[in-house]
Structure formats: structure tokens, C-alpha cells
Coordinates of C-alpha atoms in Angstrom, one line a residue:
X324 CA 0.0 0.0 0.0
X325 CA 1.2 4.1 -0.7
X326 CA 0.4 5.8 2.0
X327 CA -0.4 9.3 2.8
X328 CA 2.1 11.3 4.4
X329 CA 1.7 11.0 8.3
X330 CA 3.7 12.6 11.2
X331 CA 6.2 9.6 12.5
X332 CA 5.7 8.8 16.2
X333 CA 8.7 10.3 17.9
X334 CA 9.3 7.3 20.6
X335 CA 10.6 8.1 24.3
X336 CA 13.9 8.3 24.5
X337 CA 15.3 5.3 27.2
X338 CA 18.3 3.0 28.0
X339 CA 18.2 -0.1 26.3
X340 CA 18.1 -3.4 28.3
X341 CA 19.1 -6.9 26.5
X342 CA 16.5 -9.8 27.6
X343 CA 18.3 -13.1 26.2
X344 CA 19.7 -10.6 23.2
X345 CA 16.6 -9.1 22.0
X346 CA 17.1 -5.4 22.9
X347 CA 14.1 -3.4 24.9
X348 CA 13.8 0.3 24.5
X349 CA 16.9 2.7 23.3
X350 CA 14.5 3.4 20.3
X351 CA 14.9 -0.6 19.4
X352 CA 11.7 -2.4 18.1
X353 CA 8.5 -2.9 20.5
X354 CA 8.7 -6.2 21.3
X355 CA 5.2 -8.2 21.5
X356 CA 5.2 -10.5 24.9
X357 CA 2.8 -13.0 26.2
X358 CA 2.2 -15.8 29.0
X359 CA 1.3 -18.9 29.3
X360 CA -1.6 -20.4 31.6
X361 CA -0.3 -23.8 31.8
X362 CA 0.8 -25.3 35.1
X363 CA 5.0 -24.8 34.7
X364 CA 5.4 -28.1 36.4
X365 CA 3.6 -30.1 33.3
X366 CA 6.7 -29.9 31.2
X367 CA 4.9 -30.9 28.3
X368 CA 1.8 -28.5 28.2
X369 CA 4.2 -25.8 28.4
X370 CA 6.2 -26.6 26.1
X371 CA 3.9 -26.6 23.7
X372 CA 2.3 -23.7 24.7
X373 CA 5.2 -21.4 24.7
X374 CA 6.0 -22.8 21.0
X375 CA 2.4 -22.2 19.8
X376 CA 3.2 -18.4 21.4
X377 CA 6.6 -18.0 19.9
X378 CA 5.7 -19.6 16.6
X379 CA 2.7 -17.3 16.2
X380 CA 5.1 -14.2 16.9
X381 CA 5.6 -13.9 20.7
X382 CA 9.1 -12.7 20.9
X383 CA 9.4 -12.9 24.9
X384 CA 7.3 -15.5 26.9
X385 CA 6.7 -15.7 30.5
X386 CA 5.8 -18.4 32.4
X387 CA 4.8 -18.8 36.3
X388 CA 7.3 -20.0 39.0
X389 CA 5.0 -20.1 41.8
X390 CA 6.6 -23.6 43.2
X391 CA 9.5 -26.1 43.6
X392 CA 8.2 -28.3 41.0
X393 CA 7.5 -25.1 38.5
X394 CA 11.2 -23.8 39.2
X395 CA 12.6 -27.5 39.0
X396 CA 11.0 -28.3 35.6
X397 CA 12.3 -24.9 34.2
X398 CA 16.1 -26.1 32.9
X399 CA 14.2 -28.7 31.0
X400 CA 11.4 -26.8 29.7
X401 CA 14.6 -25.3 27.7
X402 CA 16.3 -27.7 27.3
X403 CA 13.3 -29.1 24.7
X404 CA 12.6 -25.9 23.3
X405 CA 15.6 -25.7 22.3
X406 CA 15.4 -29.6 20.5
X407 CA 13.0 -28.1 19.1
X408 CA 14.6 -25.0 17.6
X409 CA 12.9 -22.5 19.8
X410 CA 15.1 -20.5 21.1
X411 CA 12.4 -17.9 22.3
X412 CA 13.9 -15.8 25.8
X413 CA 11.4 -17.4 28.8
X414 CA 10.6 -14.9 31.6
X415 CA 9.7 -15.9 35.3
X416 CA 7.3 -14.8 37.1
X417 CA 7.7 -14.8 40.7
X418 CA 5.4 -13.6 43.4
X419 CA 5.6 -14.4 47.2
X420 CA 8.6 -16.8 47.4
X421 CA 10.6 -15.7 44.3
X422 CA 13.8 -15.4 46.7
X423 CA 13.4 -19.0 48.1
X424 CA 12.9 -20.5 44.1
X425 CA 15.9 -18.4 42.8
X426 CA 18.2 -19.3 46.1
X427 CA 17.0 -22.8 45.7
X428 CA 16.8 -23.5 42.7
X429 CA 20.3 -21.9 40.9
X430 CA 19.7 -23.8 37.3
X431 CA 16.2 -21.9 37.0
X432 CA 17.9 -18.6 37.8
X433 CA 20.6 -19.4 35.1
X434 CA 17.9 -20.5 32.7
X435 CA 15.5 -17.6 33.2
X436 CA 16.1 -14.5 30.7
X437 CA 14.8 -12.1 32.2
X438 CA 12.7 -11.6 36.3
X439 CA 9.6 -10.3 36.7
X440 CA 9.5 -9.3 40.4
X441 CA 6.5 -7.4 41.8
X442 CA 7.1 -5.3 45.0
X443 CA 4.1 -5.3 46.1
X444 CA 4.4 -9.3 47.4
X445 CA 7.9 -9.6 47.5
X446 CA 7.2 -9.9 51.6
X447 CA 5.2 -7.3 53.9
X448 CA 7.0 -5.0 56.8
X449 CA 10.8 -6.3 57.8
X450 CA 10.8 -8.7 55.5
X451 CA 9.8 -6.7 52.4
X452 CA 13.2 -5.4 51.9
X453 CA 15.4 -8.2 52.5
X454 CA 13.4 -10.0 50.4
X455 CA 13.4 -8.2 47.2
X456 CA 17.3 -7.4 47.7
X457 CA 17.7 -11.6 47.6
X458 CA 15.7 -11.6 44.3
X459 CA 17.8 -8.4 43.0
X460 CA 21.0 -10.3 44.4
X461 CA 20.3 -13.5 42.9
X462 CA 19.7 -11.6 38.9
X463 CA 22.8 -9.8 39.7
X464 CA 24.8 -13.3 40.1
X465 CA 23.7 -14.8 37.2
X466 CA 23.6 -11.5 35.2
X467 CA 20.3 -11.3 34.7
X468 CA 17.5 -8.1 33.7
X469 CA 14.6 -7.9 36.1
X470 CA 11.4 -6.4 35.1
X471 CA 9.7 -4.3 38.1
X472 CA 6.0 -5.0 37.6
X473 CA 3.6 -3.4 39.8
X474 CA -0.1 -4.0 39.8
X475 CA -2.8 -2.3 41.9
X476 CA -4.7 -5.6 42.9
X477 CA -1.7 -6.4 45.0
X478 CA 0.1 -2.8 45.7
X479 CA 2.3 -2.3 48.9
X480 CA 0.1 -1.5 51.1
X481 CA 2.3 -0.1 53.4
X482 CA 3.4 2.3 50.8
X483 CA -0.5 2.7 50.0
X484 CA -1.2 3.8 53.5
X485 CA 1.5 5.9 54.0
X486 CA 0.8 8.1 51.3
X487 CA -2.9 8.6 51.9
X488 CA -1.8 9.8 55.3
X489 CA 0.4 11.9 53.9
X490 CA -2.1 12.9 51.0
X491 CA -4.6 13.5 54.2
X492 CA -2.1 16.1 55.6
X493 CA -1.9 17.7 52.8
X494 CA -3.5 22.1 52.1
X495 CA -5.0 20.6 48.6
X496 CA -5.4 17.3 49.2
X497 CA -5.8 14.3 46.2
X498 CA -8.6 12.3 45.4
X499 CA -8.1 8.6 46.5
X500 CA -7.4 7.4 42.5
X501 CA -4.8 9.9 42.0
X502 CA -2.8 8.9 45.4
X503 CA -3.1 5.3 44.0
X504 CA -1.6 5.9 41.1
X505 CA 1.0 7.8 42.3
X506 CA 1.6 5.0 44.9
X507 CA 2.1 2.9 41.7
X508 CA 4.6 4.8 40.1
X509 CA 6.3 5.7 43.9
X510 CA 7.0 1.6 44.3
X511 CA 8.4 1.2 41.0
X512 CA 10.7 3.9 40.8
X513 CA 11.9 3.4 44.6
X514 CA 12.2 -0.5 43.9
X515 CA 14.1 1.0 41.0
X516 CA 15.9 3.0 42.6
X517 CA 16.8 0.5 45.5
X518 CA 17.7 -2.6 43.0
X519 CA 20.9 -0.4 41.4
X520 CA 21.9 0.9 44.8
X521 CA 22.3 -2.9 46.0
X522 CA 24.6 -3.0 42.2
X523 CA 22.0 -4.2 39.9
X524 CA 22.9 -2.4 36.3
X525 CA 20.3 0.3 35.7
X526 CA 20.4 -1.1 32.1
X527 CA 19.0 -4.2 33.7
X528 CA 15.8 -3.1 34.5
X529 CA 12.4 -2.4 33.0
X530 CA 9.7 -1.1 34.6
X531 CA 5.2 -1.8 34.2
X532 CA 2.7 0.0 36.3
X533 CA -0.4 -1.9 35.1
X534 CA -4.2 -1.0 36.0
X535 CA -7.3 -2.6 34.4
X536 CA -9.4 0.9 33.3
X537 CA -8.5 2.3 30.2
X538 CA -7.9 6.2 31.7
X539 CA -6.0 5.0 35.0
X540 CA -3.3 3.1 32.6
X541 CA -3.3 6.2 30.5
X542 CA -2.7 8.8 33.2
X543 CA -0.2 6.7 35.2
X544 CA 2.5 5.6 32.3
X545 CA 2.1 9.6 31.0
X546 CA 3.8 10.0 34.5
X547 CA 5.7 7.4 34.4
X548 CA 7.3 8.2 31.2
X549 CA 8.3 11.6 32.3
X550 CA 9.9 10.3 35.9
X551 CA 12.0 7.7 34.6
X552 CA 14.1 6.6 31.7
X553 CA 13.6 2.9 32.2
X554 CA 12.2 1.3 29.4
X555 CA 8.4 0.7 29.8
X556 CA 6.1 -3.1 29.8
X557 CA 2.8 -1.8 28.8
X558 CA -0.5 -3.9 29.4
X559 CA -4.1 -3.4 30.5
X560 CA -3.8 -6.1 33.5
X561 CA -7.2 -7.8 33.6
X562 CA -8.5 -6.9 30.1
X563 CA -11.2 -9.3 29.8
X564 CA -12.6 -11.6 27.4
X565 CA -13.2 -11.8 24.0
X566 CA -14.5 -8.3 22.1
X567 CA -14.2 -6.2 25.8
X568 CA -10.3 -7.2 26.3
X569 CA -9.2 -6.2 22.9
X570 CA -11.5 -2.9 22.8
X571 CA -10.0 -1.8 26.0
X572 CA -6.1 -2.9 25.5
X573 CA -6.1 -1.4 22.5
X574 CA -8.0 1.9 23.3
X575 CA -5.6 2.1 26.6
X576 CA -1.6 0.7 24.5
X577 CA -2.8 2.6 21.3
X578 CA -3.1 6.0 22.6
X579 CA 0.4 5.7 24.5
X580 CA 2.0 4.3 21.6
X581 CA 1.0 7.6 19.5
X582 CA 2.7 9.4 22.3
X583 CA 5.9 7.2 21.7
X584 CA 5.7 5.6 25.9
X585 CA 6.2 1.5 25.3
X586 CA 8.6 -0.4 24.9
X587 CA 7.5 -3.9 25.0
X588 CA 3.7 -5.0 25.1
X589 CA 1.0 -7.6 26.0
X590 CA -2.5 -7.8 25.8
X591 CA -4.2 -10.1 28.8
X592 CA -7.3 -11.6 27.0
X593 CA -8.9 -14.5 28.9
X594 CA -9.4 -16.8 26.8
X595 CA -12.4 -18.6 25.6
X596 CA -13.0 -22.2 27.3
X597 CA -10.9 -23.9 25.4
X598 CA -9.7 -20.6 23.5
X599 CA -6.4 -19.9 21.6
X600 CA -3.8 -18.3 23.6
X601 CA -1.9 -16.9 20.8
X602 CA -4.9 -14.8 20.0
X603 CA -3.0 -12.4 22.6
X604 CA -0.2 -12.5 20.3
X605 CA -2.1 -11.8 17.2
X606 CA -3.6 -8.7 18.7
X607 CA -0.5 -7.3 20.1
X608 CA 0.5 -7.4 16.7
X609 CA -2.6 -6.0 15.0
X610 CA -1.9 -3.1 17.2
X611 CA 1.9 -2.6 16.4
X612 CA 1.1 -2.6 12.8
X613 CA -2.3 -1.2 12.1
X614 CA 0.0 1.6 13.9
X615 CA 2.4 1.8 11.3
X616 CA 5.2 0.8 14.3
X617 CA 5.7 -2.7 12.9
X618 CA 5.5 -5.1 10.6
X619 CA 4.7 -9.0 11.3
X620 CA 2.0 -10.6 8.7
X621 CA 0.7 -9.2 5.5
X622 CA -2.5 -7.2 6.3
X623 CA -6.0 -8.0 4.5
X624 CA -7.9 -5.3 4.0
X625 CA -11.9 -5.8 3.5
X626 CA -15.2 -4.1 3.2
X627 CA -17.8 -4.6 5.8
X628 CA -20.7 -5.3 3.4
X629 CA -24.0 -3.6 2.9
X630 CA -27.0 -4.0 0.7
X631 CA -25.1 -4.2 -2.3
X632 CA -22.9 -7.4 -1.4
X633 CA -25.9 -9.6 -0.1
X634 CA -23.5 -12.9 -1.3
X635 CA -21.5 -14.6 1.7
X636 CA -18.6 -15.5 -1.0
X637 CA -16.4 -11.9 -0.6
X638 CA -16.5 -12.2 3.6
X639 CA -15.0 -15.8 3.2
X640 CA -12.9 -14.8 0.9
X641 CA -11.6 -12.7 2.9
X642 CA -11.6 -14.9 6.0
X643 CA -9.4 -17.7 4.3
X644 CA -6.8 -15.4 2.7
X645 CA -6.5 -13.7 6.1
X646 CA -6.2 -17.5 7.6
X647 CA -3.5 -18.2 4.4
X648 CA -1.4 -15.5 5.0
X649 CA -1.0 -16.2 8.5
X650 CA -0.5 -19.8 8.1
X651 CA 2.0 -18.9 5.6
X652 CA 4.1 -16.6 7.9
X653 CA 6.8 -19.1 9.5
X654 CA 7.6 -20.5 6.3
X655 CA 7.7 -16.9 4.4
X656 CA 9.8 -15.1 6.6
X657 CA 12.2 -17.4 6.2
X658 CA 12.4 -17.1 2.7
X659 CA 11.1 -13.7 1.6
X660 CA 12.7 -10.8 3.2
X661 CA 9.9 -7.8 3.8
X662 CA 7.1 -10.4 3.1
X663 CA 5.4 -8.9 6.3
X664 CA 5.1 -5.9 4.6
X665 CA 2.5 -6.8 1.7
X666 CA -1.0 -5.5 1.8
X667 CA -3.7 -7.5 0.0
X668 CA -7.3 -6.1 -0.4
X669 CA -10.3 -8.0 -1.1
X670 CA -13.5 -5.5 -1.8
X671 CA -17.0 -7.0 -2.1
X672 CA -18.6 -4.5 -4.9
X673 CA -17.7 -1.9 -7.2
X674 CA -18.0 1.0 -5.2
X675 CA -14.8 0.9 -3.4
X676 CA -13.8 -2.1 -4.6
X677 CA -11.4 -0.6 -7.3
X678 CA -10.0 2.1 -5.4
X679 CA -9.1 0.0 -2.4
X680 CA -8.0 -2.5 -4.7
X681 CA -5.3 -0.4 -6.2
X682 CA -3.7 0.8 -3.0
X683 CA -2.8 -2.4 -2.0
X684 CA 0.2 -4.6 -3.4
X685 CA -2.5 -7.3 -4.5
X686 CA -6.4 -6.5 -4.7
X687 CA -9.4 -8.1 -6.0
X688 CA -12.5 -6.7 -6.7
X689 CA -15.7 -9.2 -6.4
X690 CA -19.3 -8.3 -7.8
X691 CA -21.8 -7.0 -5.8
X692 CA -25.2 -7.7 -5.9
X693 CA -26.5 -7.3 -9.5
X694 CA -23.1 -6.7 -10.7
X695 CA -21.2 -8.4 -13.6
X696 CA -19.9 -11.5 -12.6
X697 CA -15.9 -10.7 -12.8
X698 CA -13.4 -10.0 -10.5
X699 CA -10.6 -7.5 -11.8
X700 CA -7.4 -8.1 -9.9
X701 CA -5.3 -5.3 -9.4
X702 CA -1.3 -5.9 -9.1
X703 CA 0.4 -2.6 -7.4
X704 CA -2.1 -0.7 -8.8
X705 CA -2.1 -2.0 -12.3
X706 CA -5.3 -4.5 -13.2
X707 CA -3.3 -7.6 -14.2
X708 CA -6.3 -10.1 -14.8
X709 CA -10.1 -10.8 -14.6
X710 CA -11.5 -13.7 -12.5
X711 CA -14.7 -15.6 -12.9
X712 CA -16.4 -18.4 -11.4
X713 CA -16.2 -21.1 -8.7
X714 CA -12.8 -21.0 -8.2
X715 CA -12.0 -17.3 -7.8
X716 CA -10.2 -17.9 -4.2
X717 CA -8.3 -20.5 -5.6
X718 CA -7.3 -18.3 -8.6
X719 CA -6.4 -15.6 -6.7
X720 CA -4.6 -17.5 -3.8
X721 CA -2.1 -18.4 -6.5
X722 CA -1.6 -15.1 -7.9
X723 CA -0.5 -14.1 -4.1
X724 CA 1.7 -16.8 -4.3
X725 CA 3.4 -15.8 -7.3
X726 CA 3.2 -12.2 -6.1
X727 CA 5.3 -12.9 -3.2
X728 CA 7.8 -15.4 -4.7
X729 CA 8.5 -12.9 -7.6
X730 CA 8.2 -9.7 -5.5
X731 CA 10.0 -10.9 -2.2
X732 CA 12.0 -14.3 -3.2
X733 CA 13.3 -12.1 -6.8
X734 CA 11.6 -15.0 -9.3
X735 CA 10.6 -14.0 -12.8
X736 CA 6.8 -12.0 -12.3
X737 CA 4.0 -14.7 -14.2
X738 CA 2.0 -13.9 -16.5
X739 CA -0.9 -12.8 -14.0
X740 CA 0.9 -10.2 -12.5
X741 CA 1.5 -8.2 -15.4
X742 CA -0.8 -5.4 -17.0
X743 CA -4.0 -7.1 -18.0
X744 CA -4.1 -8.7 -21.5
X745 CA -6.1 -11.7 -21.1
X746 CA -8.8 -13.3 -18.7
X747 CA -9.0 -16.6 -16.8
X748 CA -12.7 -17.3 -17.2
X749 CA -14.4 -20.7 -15.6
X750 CA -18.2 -20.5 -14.6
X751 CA -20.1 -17.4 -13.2
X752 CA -19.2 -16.4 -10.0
X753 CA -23.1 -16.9 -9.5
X754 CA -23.1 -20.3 -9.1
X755 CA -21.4 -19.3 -5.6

């Protein structure tokens, strides 16, 4: 696709932090993260759930260490990703007794790439701070980053109280949401803080200050951003399912990405019973590149029907070459450098259908209602060919196919893909 001239995003400047090589902030990449639900110590179930994440794009993974037998099954939960060829970086994610696992357990804490330690149940009064230096101690032995997550469903609450006593004190006092998100961004820039004065790098540490309410997580990494210059998780905690969770990640990431705050993201979707946890992945994606911050699968882009397009045949259409393209991605990127990058339209009527057709790389143009029965395919803006009859999607998943092999893998262009001097014809598209 051309697009219009657009103002770039002009990201926050921060120090880059290396989690198992991939770099996070310093103007790198955002990186797209996500978890797994499986229980850690059923060595097989996570396996292959962190593949299914890392194969459909997850670039960080982070899995639970909430017990001995989760931190004991770690070392080989690598040790057959890596069989496998997965070399994706695994996170752990400790709450409670994260010092006793990583003191315990020294082959997890060499495995892990990266720590994500939340201060707000790292141990309550005398024990909170001896606590959290073992964890910090622990990532500074094996040379590890940490991530500093805090989360107001399980905040200091000493730290809480503290501050609304304070806040109480105060000529002008706060409402009670703003002294909670200030309490948010007080523990993670004081845990900061604390971690490099016991000798962690400060290039070893990333910081997240999630909410669940769109607003809240707006207002509190604005902040954030402007306190700090640790590179930023960003995540609604507690989306929701389905429809809800996406709505509200995206509304919430989306608007701090256009302010350039983020630095690595994940969207928490519950899933379905018996739901596809990659669909996390996907959306984090969706979000990057819609955005025009990165590239990851080619992008279909479709009409949403009306009156004129009464026929089922362009909404599968575009359902299977949406489902194609993604099934196609592991093999493509292998092969076809800037693959990611193609946009493919597919337009139900002749409204729009043309138009939209010819910004893409690859477009096709189906008859509407009471339209002739052909389907003009458009080739970087050029019509190349005609289509007609039952086996249009067939027809026109090859020409993608030969698109990308001569576009992206530097193969001779077929005939299809050049200015249109000739039609496939087979039955009317009627007989749909």
C-alpha cells in the first residue's frame, strides 16, 4: 500500500536493556510479549504452549514459578525448546517466594532471561526489603535483567497507606485514584531505585505500572514516562474476554504508543474455554502494525458489506486469505525478506472495490449484488487479470503466491501479474 504522508511517532527516549539478546527500549523495536496459563510443572503442556506463542510471533514468553516443582521443571522446559529449535527468551514470574525459588533453585535462575519481580508481594514489613534485595542479588549473580512489575490488585500496602496519610495532611489534598496511582509509580521507581543501589545495572531493569481501566493506565505511564528513563512493559492487567479485552487494550496501548511511551507490550485476554492463547499474540501485533510501528503478517484489507454485497462469498474470501497468509508466515519469513510488509485487499462491490483494490500490493474486486460476474485483480495498482467463477479464491490465492515469490524471493513475475491482457474465465461467480 502508498500511504499518505503522516507525522512519525517520535518514541521516548530510554536506556536499552538486553533480555536473552533481544534489545528493549533505546528506540529498538517494541517487542510483543505474552504468557502462558499452563501449570509450569507439566513440562509438556508448556512446552507446547510457549511454541504455539513464539511460533505465532511472541518474541518474549513468560511463564509462572510459583513452586518447587515449577522452578525444578524450568532447565528442562529449555532444554526441549531448544530440541525443538525455539530459542524464544522465557521470563519468570515470581510472586511471594521468588527469593526462596531463585536461592533454591540456581539452574532456574541461570535459565531464566529475564525476572519479573513485583514489590508489592515480594514480603510485607521487615521482610519486604530483604526479600526483594535476595531476588535483585540473585539476577545480579547470574547476570540477569529484572522487570519491576507493579499491579494495583496487589500494591504495597504499606506504601498505599503511607501516602494517603500523607495525601490526608496535605492544604490541597488528592482524590483517592490519584494517590493510588502515584503509589504505583512511587514503588516502581523506589524498587528501581533500590535494586541499582544494591549494584543491579540500571540497564537491567524495565519497569510496568499496570491498571485494568483504560484512563488509569493512560494517566499513570504519561507519568511514568516523564519520571524515569527505564524502558516501559505496557498492558491493560485484567483486560477481559473476548470483544471487551481487545476494545480496551487497544483503546488504553494505542493512545500511549501515539505518544511514543512503550517499549515492550502484551495484551491479557482470557481466553475462551478452550480458547487460543496466541490470539494475545495476534492482537498485540494487530496493534503494532495497524499503527504503522511494525511489521509481522501481511495485512487484509476488507469491506464490511451492505445491501449491495448480499453474497457470503467476498466475507470468506476474505476470511481464508487472512487465515492463508497467517499460516503462511513461518515459512515466508524465512524465505522472503519484507514479506510482512505486503498488503492484500479483497472489496466485495464496485464502489470501493477498485479504489481500495489499487492501494494495496494485490487486490481483487468481487461483484456486488446485481453486478457483472468478474473480478478485476489489481497488481500494485495496475489491473493484471479478470477472474470468474467457482474458483476465484483458488485463482487468486495463487496469484498471491506468485506475487510474493516474484516480488520478495526475486523470481521472474507470471503472466498474471503483469498489465492485463487476457482473462482466466471458468463458470459465473453466480453459481457461488
Amino acid at each position: 500500500m502508498r500511504p499518505l504522508n503522516r507525522p512519525p511517532i517520535i518514541r521516548r527516549r530510554s536506556r536499552t536493556v538486553l533480555v536473552g539478546g533481544i534489545p528493549i527500549g533505546g528506540g529498538a523495536p517494541i517487542v510483543v510479549q505474552s504468557m502462558t496459563n499452563t501449570d509450569t510443572a507439566d513440562v509438556a503442556a508448556t512446552v507446547t504452549q510457549v511454541k504455539a506463542l513464539a511460533d505465532a510471533g511472541s518474541e518474549l514468553v513468560r511463564i509462572s514459578v510459583n513452586t518447587a516443582e515449577a522452578a525444578a521443571a524450568v532447565p528442562v522446559i529449555r532444554m526441549r525448546l531448544d530440541a525443538l529449535g525455539c530459542a524464544v527468551p522465557l521470563i519468570g514470574d515470581f510472586h511471594f517466594n521468588g527469593h526462596k525459588l531463585l536461592t533454591n533453585f540456581p539452574e532456574c535462575a541461570r535459565t531464566l532471561a529475564k525476572y519479573r519481580i513485583n514489590p508489592g508481594n515480594v514480603g510485607k514489613g521487615s521482610k519486604h526489603e530483604p526479600q526483594f534485595a535476595v531476588m535483585v542479588e540473585k539476577a545480579i549473580d547470574f547476570g540477569k535483567p529484572v522487570r519491576i512489575g507493579v499491579n494495583w490488585g496487589s500494591l504495597d500496602q504499606d506504601l498505599l497507606a503511607s501516602l494517603m496519610d500523607e495525601n490526608a495532611r496535605s492544604v490541597n489534598p488528592l482524590d483517592a485514584a490519584r494517590v493510588m496511582r502515584e503509589a504505583l509509580i512511587t514503588s516502581a521507581i523506589r524498587s528501581a531505585q533500590f535494586a541499582e543501589a544494591l549494584g543491579l545495572p540500571g540497564d537491567r531493569i524495565i519497569l510496568a505500572c499496570k491498571v485494568s481501566s483504560v484512563q488509569d493506565l493512560i494517566a499513570v505511564y504519561s507519568e511514568l514516562a516523564q519520571r524515569c528513563d527505564y524502558p516501559l512493559h505496557l498492558g491493560l492487567t485484567e483486560a477481559g474476554m473476548g470483544s471487551k479485552g481487545i476494545v480496551a487494550s487497544t483503546a488504553a496501548i494505542a493512545v500511549l504508543l501515539q505518544q511514543g511511551v512503550g517499549d515492550t507490550i502484551r495484551i491479557s485476554l482470557t481466553p475462551e474455554p478452550n480458547g487460543d492463547r496466541t490470539r494475545e499474540v495476534v492482537v498485540a501485533q494487530e496493534i503494532l502494525q495497524t499503527m504503522g510501528l511494525r511489521s509481522f503478517a501481511p495485512l487484509v484489507s476488507a469491506c464490511p458489506g451492505c445491501g449491495r454485497t448480499s453474497s457470503e462469498f467476498f466475507q470468506e474470501l476474505a476470511n481464508n486469505i487472512q487465515t492463508y497468509l497467517r499460516e503462511q508466515m513461518p515459512r515466508w519469513r524465512e524465505r522472503y525478506t519484507g514479506v510482512e510488509n505486503m498488503t492484500v485487499a479483497v472489496m466485495g462491490c464496485v464502489v470501493n472495490g477498485p479504489g481500495e483494490s489499487k492501494m494495496a500490493n494485490i487486490g481483487i474486486s468481487l461483484p456486488g449484488t446485481g453486478e457483472v460476474p468478474v473480478a478485476p485483480v489489481y497488481v500494485d495498482g495496475q489491473k493484471t487479470v479478470t477472474l470468474k467463477g467457482a474458483r476465484i479464491a483458488e485463482e487468486f490465492e495463487q496469484i498471491i503466491n506468485d506475487y510474493v515469490r516474484s516480488t520478495y524471493g526475486g523470481e521472474a513475475p507470471a503472466a498474471h501479474l503483469r498489465p492485463e491482457k487476457k482473462s482466466i474465465s471458468i463458470r459465473s461467480v453466480q453459481e457461488r
